[in-house]
PDB file of C-alpha atoms in Angstrom:
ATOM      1  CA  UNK A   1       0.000   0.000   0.000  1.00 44.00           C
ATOM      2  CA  UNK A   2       1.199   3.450  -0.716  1.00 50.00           C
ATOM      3  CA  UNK A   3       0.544   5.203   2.495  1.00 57.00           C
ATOM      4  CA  UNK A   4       1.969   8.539   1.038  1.00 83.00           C
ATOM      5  CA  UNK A   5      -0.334   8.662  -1.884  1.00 85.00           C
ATOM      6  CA  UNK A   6      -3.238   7.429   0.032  1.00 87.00           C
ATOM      7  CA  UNK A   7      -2.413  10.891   2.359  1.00 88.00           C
ATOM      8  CA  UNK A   8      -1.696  12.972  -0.438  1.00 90.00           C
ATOM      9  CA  UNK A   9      -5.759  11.924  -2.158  1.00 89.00           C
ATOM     10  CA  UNK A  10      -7.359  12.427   1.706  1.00 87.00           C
ATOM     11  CA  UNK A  11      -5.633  15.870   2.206  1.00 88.00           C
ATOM     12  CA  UNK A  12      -7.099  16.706  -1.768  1.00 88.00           C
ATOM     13  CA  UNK A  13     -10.083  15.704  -0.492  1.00 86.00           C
ATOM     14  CA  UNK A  14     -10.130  17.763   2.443  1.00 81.00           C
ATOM     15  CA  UNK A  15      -9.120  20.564   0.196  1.00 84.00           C
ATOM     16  CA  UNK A  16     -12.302  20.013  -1.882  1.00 83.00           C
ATOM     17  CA  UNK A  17      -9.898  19.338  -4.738  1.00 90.00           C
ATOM     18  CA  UNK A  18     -11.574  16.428  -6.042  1.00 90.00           C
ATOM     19  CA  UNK A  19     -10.391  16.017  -9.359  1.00 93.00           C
ATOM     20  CA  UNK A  20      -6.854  15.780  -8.118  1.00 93.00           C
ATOM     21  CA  UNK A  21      -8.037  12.980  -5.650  1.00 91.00           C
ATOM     22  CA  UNK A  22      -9.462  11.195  -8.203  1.00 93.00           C
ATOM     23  CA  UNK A  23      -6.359  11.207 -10.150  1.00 94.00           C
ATOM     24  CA  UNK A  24      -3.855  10.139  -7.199  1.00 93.00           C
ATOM     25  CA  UNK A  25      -6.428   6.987  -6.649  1.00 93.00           C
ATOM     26  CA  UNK A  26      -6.780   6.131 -10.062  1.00 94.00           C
ATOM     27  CA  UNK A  27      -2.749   5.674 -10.271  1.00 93.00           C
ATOM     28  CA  UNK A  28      -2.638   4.075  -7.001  1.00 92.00           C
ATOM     29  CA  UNK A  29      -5.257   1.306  -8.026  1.00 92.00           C
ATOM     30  CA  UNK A  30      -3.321   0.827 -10.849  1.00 92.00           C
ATOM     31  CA  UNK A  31       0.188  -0.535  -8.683  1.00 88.00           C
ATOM     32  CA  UNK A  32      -1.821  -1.393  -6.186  1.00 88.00           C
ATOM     33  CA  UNK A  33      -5.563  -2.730  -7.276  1.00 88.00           C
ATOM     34  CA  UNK A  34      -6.147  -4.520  -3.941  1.00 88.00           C
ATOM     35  CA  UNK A  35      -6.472  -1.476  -1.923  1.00 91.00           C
ATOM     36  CA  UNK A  36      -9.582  -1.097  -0.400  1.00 91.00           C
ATOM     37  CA  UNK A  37      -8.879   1.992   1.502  1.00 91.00           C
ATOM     38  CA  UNK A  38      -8.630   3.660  -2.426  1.00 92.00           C
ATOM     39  CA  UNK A  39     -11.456   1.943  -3.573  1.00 94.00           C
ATOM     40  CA  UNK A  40     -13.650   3.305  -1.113  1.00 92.00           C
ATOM     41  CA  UNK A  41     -12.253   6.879  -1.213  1.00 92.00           C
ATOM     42  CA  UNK A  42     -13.484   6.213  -5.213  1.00 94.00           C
ATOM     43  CA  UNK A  43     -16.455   5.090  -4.159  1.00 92.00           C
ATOM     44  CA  UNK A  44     -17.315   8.124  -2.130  1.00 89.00           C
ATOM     45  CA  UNK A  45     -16.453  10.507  -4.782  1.00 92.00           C
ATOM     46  CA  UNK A  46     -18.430   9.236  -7.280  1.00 93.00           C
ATOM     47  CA  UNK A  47     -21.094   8.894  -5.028  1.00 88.00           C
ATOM     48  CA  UNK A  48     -21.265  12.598  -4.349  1.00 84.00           C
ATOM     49  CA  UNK A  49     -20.548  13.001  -8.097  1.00 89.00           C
ATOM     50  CA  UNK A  50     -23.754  11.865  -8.817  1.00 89.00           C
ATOM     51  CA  UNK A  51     -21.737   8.247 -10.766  1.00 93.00           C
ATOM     52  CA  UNK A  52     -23.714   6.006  -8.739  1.00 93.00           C
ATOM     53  CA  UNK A  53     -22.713   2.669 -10.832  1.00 94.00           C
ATOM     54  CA  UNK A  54     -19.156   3.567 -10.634  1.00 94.00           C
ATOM     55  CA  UNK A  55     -19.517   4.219  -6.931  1.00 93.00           C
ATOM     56  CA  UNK A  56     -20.995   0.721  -6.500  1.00 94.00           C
ATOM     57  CA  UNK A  57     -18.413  -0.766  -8.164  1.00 95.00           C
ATOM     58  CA  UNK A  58     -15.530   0.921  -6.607  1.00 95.00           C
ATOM     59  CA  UNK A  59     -17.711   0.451  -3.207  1.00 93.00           C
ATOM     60  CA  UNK A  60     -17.490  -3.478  -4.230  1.00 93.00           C
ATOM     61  CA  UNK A  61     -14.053  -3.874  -5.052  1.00 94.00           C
ATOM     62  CA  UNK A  62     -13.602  -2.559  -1.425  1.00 92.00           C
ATOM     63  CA  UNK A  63     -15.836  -4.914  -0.091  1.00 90.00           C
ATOM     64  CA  UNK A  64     -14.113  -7.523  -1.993  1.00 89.00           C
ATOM     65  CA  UNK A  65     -10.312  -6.926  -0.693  1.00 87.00           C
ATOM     66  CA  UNK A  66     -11.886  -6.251   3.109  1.00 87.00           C
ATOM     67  CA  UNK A  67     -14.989  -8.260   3.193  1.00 84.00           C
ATOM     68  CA  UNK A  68     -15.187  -6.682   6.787  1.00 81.00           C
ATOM     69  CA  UNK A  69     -14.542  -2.776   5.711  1.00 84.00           C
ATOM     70  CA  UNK A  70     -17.968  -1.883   7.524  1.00 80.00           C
ATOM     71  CA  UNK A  71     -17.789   1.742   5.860  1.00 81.00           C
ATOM     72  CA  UNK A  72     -17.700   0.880   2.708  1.00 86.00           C
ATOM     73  CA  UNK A  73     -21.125  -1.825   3.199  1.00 86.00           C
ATOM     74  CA  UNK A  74     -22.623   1.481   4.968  1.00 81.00           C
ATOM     75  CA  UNK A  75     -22.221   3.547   2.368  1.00 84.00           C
ATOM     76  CA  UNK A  76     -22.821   0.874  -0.232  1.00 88.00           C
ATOM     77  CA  UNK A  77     -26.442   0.287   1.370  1.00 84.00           C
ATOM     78  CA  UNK A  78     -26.623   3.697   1.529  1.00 81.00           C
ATOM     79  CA  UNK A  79     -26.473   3.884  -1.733  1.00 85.00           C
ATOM     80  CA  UNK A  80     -28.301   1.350  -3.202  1.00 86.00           C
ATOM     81  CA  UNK A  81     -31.225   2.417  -0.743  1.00 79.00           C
ATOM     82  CA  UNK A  82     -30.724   6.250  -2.528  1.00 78.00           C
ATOM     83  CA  UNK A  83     -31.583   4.411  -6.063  1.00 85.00           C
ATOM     84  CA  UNK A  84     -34.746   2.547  -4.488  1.00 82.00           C
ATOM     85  CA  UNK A  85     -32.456  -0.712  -4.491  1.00 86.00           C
ATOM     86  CA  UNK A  86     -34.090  -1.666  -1.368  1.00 80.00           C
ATOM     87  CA  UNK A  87     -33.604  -5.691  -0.931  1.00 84.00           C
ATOM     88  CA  UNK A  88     -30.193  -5.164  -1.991  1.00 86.00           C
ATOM     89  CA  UNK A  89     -29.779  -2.052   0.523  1.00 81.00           C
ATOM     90  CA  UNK A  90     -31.273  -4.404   3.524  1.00 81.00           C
ATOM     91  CA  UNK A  91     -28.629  -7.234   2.953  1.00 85.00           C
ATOM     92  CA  UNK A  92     -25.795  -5.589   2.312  1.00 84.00           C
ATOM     93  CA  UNK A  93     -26.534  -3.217   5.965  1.00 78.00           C
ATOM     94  CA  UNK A  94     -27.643  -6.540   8.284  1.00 79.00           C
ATOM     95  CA  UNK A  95     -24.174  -8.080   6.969  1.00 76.00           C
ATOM     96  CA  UNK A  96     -23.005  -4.834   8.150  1.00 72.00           C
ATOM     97  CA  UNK A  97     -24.259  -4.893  10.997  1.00 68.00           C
ATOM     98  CA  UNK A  98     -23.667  -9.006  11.746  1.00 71.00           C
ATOM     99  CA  UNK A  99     -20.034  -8.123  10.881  1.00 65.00           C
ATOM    100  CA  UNK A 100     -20.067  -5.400  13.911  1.00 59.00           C
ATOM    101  CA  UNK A 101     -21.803  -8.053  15.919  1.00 57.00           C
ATOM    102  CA  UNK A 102     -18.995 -10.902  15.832  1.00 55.00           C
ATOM    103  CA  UNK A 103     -16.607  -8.817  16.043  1.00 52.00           C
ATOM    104  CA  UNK A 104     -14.374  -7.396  19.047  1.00 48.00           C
ATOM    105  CA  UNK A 105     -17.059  -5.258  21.069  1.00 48.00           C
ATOM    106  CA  UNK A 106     -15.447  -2.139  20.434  1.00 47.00           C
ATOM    107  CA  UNK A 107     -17.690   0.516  20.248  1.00 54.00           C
ATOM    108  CA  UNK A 108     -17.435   3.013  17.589  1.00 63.00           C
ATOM    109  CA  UNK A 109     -19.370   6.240  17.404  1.00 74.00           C
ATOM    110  CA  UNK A 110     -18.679   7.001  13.610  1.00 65.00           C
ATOM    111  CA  UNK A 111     -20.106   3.223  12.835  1.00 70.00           C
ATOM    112  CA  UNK A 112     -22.886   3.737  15.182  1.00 79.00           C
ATOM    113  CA  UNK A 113     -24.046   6.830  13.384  1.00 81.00           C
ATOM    114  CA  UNK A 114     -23.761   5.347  10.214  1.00 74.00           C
ATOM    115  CA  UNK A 115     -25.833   2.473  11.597  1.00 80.00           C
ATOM    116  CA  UNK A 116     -28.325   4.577  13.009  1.00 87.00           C
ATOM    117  CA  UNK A 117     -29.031   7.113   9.746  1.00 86.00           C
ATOM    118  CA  UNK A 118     -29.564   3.856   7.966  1.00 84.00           C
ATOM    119  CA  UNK A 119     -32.145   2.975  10.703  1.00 89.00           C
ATOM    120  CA  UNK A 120     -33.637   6.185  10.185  1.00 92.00           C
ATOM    121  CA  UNK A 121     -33.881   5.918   6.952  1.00 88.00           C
ATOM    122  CA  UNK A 122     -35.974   2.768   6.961  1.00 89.00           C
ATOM    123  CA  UNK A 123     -38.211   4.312   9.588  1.00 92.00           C
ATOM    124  CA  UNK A 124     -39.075   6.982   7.439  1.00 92.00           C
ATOM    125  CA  UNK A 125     -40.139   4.167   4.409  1.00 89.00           C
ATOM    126  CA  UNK A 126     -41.977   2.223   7.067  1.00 90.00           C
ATOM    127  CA  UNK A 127     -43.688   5.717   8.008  1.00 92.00           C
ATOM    128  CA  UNK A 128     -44.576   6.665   4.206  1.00 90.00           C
ATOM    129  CA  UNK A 129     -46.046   3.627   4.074  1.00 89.00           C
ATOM    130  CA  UNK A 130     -47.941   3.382   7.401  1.00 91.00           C
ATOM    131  CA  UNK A 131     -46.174   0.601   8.566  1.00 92.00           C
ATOM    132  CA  UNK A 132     -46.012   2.097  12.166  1.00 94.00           C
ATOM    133  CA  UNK A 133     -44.866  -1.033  13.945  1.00 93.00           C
ATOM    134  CA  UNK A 134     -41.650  -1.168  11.892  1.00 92.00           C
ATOM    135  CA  UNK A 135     -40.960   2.118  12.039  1.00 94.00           C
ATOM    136  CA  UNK A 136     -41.068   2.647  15.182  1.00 95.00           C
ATOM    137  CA  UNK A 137     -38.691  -0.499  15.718  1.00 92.00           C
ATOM    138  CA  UNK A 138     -36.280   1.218  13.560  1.00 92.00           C
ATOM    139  CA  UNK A 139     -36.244   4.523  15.410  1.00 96.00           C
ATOM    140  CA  UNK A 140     -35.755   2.998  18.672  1.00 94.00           C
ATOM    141  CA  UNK A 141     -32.896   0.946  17.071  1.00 91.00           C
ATOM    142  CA  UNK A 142     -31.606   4.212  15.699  1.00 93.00           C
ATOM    143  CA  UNK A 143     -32.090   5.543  19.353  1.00 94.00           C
ATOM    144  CA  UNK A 144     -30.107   2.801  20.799  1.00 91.00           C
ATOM    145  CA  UNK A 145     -27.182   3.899  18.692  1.00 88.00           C
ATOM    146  CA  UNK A 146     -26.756   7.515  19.418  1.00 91.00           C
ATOM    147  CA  UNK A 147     -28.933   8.390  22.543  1.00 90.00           C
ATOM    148  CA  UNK A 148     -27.744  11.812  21.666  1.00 89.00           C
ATOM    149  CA  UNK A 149     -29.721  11.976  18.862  1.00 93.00           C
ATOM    150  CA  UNK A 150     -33.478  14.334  19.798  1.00 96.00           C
ATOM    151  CA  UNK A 151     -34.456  14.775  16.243  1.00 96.00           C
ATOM    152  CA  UNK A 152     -34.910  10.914  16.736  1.00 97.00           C
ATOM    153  CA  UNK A 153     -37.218  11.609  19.976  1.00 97.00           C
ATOM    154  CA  UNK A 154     -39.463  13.708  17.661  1.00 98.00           C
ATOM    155  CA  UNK A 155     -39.715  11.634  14.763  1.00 97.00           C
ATOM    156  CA  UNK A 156     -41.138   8.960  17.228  1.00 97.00           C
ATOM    157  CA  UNK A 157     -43.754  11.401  19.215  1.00 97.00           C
ATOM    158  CA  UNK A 158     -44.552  12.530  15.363  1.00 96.00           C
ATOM    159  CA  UNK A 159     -45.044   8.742  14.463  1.00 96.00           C
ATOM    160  CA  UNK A 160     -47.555   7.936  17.839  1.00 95.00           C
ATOM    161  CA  UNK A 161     -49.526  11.400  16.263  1.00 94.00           C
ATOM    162  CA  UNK A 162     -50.058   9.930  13.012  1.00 93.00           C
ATOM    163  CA  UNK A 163     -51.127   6.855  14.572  1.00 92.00           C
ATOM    164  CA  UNK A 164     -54.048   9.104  16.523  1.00 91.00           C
ATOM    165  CA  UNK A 165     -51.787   8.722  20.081  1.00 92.00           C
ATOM    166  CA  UNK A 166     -51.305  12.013  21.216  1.00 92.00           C
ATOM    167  CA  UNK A 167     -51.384  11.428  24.636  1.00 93.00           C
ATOM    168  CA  UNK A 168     -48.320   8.862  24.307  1.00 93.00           C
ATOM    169  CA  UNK A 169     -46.657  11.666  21.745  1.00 94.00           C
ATOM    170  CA  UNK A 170     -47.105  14.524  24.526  1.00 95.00           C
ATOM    171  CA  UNK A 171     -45.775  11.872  27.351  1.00 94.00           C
ATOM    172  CA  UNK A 172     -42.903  11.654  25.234  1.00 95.00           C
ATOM    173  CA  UNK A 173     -41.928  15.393  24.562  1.00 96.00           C
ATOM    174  CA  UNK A 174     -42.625  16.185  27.888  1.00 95.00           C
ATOM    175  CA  UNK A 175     -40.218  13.464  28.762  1.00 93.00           C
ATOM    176  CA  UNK A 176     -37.423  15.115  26.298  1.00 93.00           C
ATOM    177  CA  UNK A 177     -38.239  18.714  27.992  1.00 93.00           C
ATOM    178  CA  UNK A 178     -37.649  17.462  31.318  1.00 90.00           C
ATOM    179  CA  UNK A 179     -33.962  16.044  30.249  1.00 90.00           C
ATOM    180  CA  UNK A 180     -32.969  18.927  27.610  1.00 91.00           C
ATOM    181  CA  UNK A 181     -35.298  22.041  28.616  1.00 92.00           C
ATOM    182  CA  UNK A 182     -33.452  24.289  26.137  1.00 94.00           C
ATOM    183  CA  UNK A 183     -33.590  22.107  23.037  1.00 96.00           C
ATOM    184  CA  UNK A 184     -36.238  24.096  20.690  1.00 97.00           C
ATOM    185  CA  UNK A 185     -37.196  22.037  18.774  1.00 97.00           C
ATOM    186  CA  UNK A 186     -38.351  19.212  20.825  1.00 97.00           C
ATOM    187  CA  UNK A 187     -40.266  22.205  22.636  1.00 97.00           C
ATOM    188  CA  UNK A 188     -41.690  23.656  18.947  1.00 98.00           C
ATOM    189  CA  UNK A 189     -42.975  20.251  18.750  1.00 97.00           C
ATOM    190  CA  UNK A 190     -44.976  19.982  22.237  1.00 96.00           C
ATOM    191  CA  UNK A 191     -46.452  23.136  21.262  1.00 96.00           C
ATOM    192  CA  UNK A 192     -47.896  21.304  18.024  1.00 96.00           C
ATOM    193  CA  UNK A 193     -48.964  18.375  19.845  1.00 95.00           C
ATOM    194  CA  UNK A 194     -50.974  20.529  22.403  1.00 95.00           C
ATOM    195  CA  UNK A 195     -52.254  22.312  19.646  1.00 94.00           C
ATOM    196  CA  UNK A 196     -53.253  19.197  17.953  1.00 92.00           C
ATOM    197  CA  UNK A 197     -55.245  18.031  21.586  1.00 92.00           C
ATOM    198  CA  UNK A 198     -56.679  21.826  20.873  1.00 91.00           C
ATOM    199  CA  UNK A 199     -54.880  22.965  24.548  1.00 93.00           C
ATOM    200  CA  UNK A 200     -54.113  26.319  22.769  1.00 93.00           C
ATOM    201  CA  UNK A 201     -52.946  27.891  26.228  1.00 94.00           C
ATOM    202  CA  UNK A 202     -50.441  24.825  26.673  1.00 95.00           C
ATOM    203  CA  UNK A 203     -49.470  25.624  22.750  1.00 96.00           C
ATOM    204  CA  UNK A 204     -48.960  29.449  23.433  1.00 96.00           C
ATOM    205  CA  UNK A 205     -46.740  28.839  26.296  1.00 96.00           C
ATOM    206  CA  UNK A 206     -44.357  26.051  24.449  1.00 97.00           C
ATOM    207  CA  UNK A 207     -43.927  28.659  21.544  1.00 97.00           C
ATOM    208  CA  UNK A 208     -43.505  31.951  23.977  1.00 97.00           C
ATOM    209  CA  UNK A 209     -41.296  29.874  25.884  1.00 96.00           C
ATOM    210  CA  UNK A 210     -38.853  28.902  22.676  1.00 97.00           C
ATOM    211  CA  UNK A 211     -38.949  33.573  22.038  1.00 97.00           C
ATOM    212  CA  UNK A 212     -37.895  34.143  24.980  1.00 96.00           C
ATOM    213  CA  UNK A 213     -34.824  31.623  24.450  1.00 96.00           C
ATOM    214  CA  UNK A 214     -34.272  32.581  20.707  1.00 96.00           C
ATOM    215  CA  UNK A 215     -36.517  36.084  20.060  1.00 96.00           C
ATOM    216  CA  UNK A 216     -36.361  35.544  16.355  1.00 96.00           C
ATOM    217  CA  UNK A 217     -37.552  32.012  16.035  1.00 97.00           C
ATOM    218  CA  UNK A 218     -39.474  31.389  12.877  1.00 96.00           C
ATOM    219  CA  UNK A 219     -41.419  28.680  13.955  1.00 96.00           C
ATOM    220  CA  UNK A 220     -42.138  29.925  16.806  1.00 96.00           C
ATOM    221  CA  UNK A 221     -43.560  33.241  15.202  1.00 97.00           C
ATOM    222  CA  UNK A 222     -45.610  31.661  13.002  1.00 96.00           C
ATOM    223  CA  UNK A 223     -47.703  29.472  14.976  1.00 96.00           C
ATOM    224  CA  UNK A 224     -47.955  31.994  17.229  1.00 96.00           C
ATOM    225  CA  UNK A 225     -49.679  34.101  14.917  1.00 94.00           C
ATOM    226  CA  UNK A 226     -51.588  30.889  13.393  1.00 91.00           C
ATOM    227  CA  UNK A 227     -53.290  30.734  16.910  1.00 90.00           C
ATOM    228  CA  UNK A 228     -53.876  34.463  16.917  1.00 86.00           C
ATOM    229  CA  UNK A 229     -55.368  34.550  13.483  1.00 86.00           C
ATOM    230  CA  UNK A 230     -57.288  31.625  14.422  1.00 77.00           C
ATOM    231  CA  UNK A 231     -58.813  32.873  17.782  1.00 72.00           C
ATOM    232  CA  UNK A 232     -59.294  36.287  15.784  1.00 63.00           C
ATOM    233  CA  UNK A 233     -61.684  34.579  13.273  1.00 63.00           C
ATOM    234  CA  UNK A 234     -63.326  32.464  16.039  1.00 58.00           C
ATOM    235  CA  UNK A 235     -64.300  36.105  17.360  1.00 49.00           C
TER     236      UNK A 235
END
């Protein structure tokens, strides 16, 4: 393996000089076509280049020199999940994640949010499709993997609201409010779900509350003036 040249295409990268990249990889395949470090480095430039079916193949050929290079199967399902490749998306992440599984327990928080945007992602397909159960299973799975993560808190009280359980979706903001009081927009949320129950007081204060932390909040101001305009016409 070239180690130098392999440095030289990462700092490129990092530089946003991606033509140059390209061109150190392409040479370095060339003495050295086993390299899966370079073939995934390919991969994710023609990925973001829009040259999907070269990506996959360069995502492959890393796969195939490092059958346990967990980033490249990531962004591989990734991938194939972007192009509505679903079945192929699913195997290639649960050998992914199996891999992770048997090996040494080491705990990795750039694998686990990889793992847990792919989760997400499959939530959201469950959720287009109404498939609550599974999407719900996949958020909490996504949960699991970065407990850091309250966009993933919301996406779950949003799911119990489309299934009609806004009782279980306020339980669960509340919840988040309790633990991260400042976090807007698990508190712009609330204010929708009280809204939704039609407790326009509890609304108001969720929303006043988020102005007085950030006075220019957009969200904020406009439900706040959707209640007004709606107790206006009730008038």
């Amino acid at each position: 393996m070239n180690t130098s040249d392999l440095e030289k295409a990462k700092q490129a990268l990092k530089l946003k000089n991606v033509h140059l990249a390209e061109e150190i990889l392409l040479a370095l395949i060339v003495s050295d076509a086993k390299n899966s470090e370079a073939h995934f480095l390919l991969g994710q430039i023609y990925h973001e280049t829009g040259k999907f079916e070269k990506a996959i193949v360069e995502y492959k050929k890393a796969l195939g020199g490092k059958p346990h290079y967990t980033d490249a199967a990531v962004s591989l399902s990734v991938l194939y999940n972007d192009l509505g490749r679903y079945e192929e998306a699913r195997m290639i992440f649960n050998r992914a994640k199996n891999q992770i599984k048997t090996s040494d327990p080491i705990e990795d928080p750039y694998i686990n949010e990889c793992l847990a945007v792919k989760h997400i992602e499959l939530g959201d397909q469950y959720l287009m499709y109404k498939r609550f159960h599974e999407a719900l299973d996949e958020y909490e799975k996504a949960l699991k993997l970065t407990p850091i993560n309250m966009q993933i808190v919301i996406k779950i009280a949003r799911l119990h609201e489309a299934e009609g359980a806004l009782l279980e979706a306020v339980a669960i903001l509340k919840k988040l409010k309790v633990g991260h009081p400042e976090f807007i927009p698990g508190l712009i949320q609330l204010g929708l779900s009280y809204y939704a129950q039609g407790r326009m007081l509890d609304a108001i204060s969720e929303w006043e509350r988020v102005l007085d932390m950030d006075p220019h909040n957009k969200d904020a101001m406009t439900y706040l003036e959707m209640v007004h305009q709606a107790q206006v016409t009730t008038l």
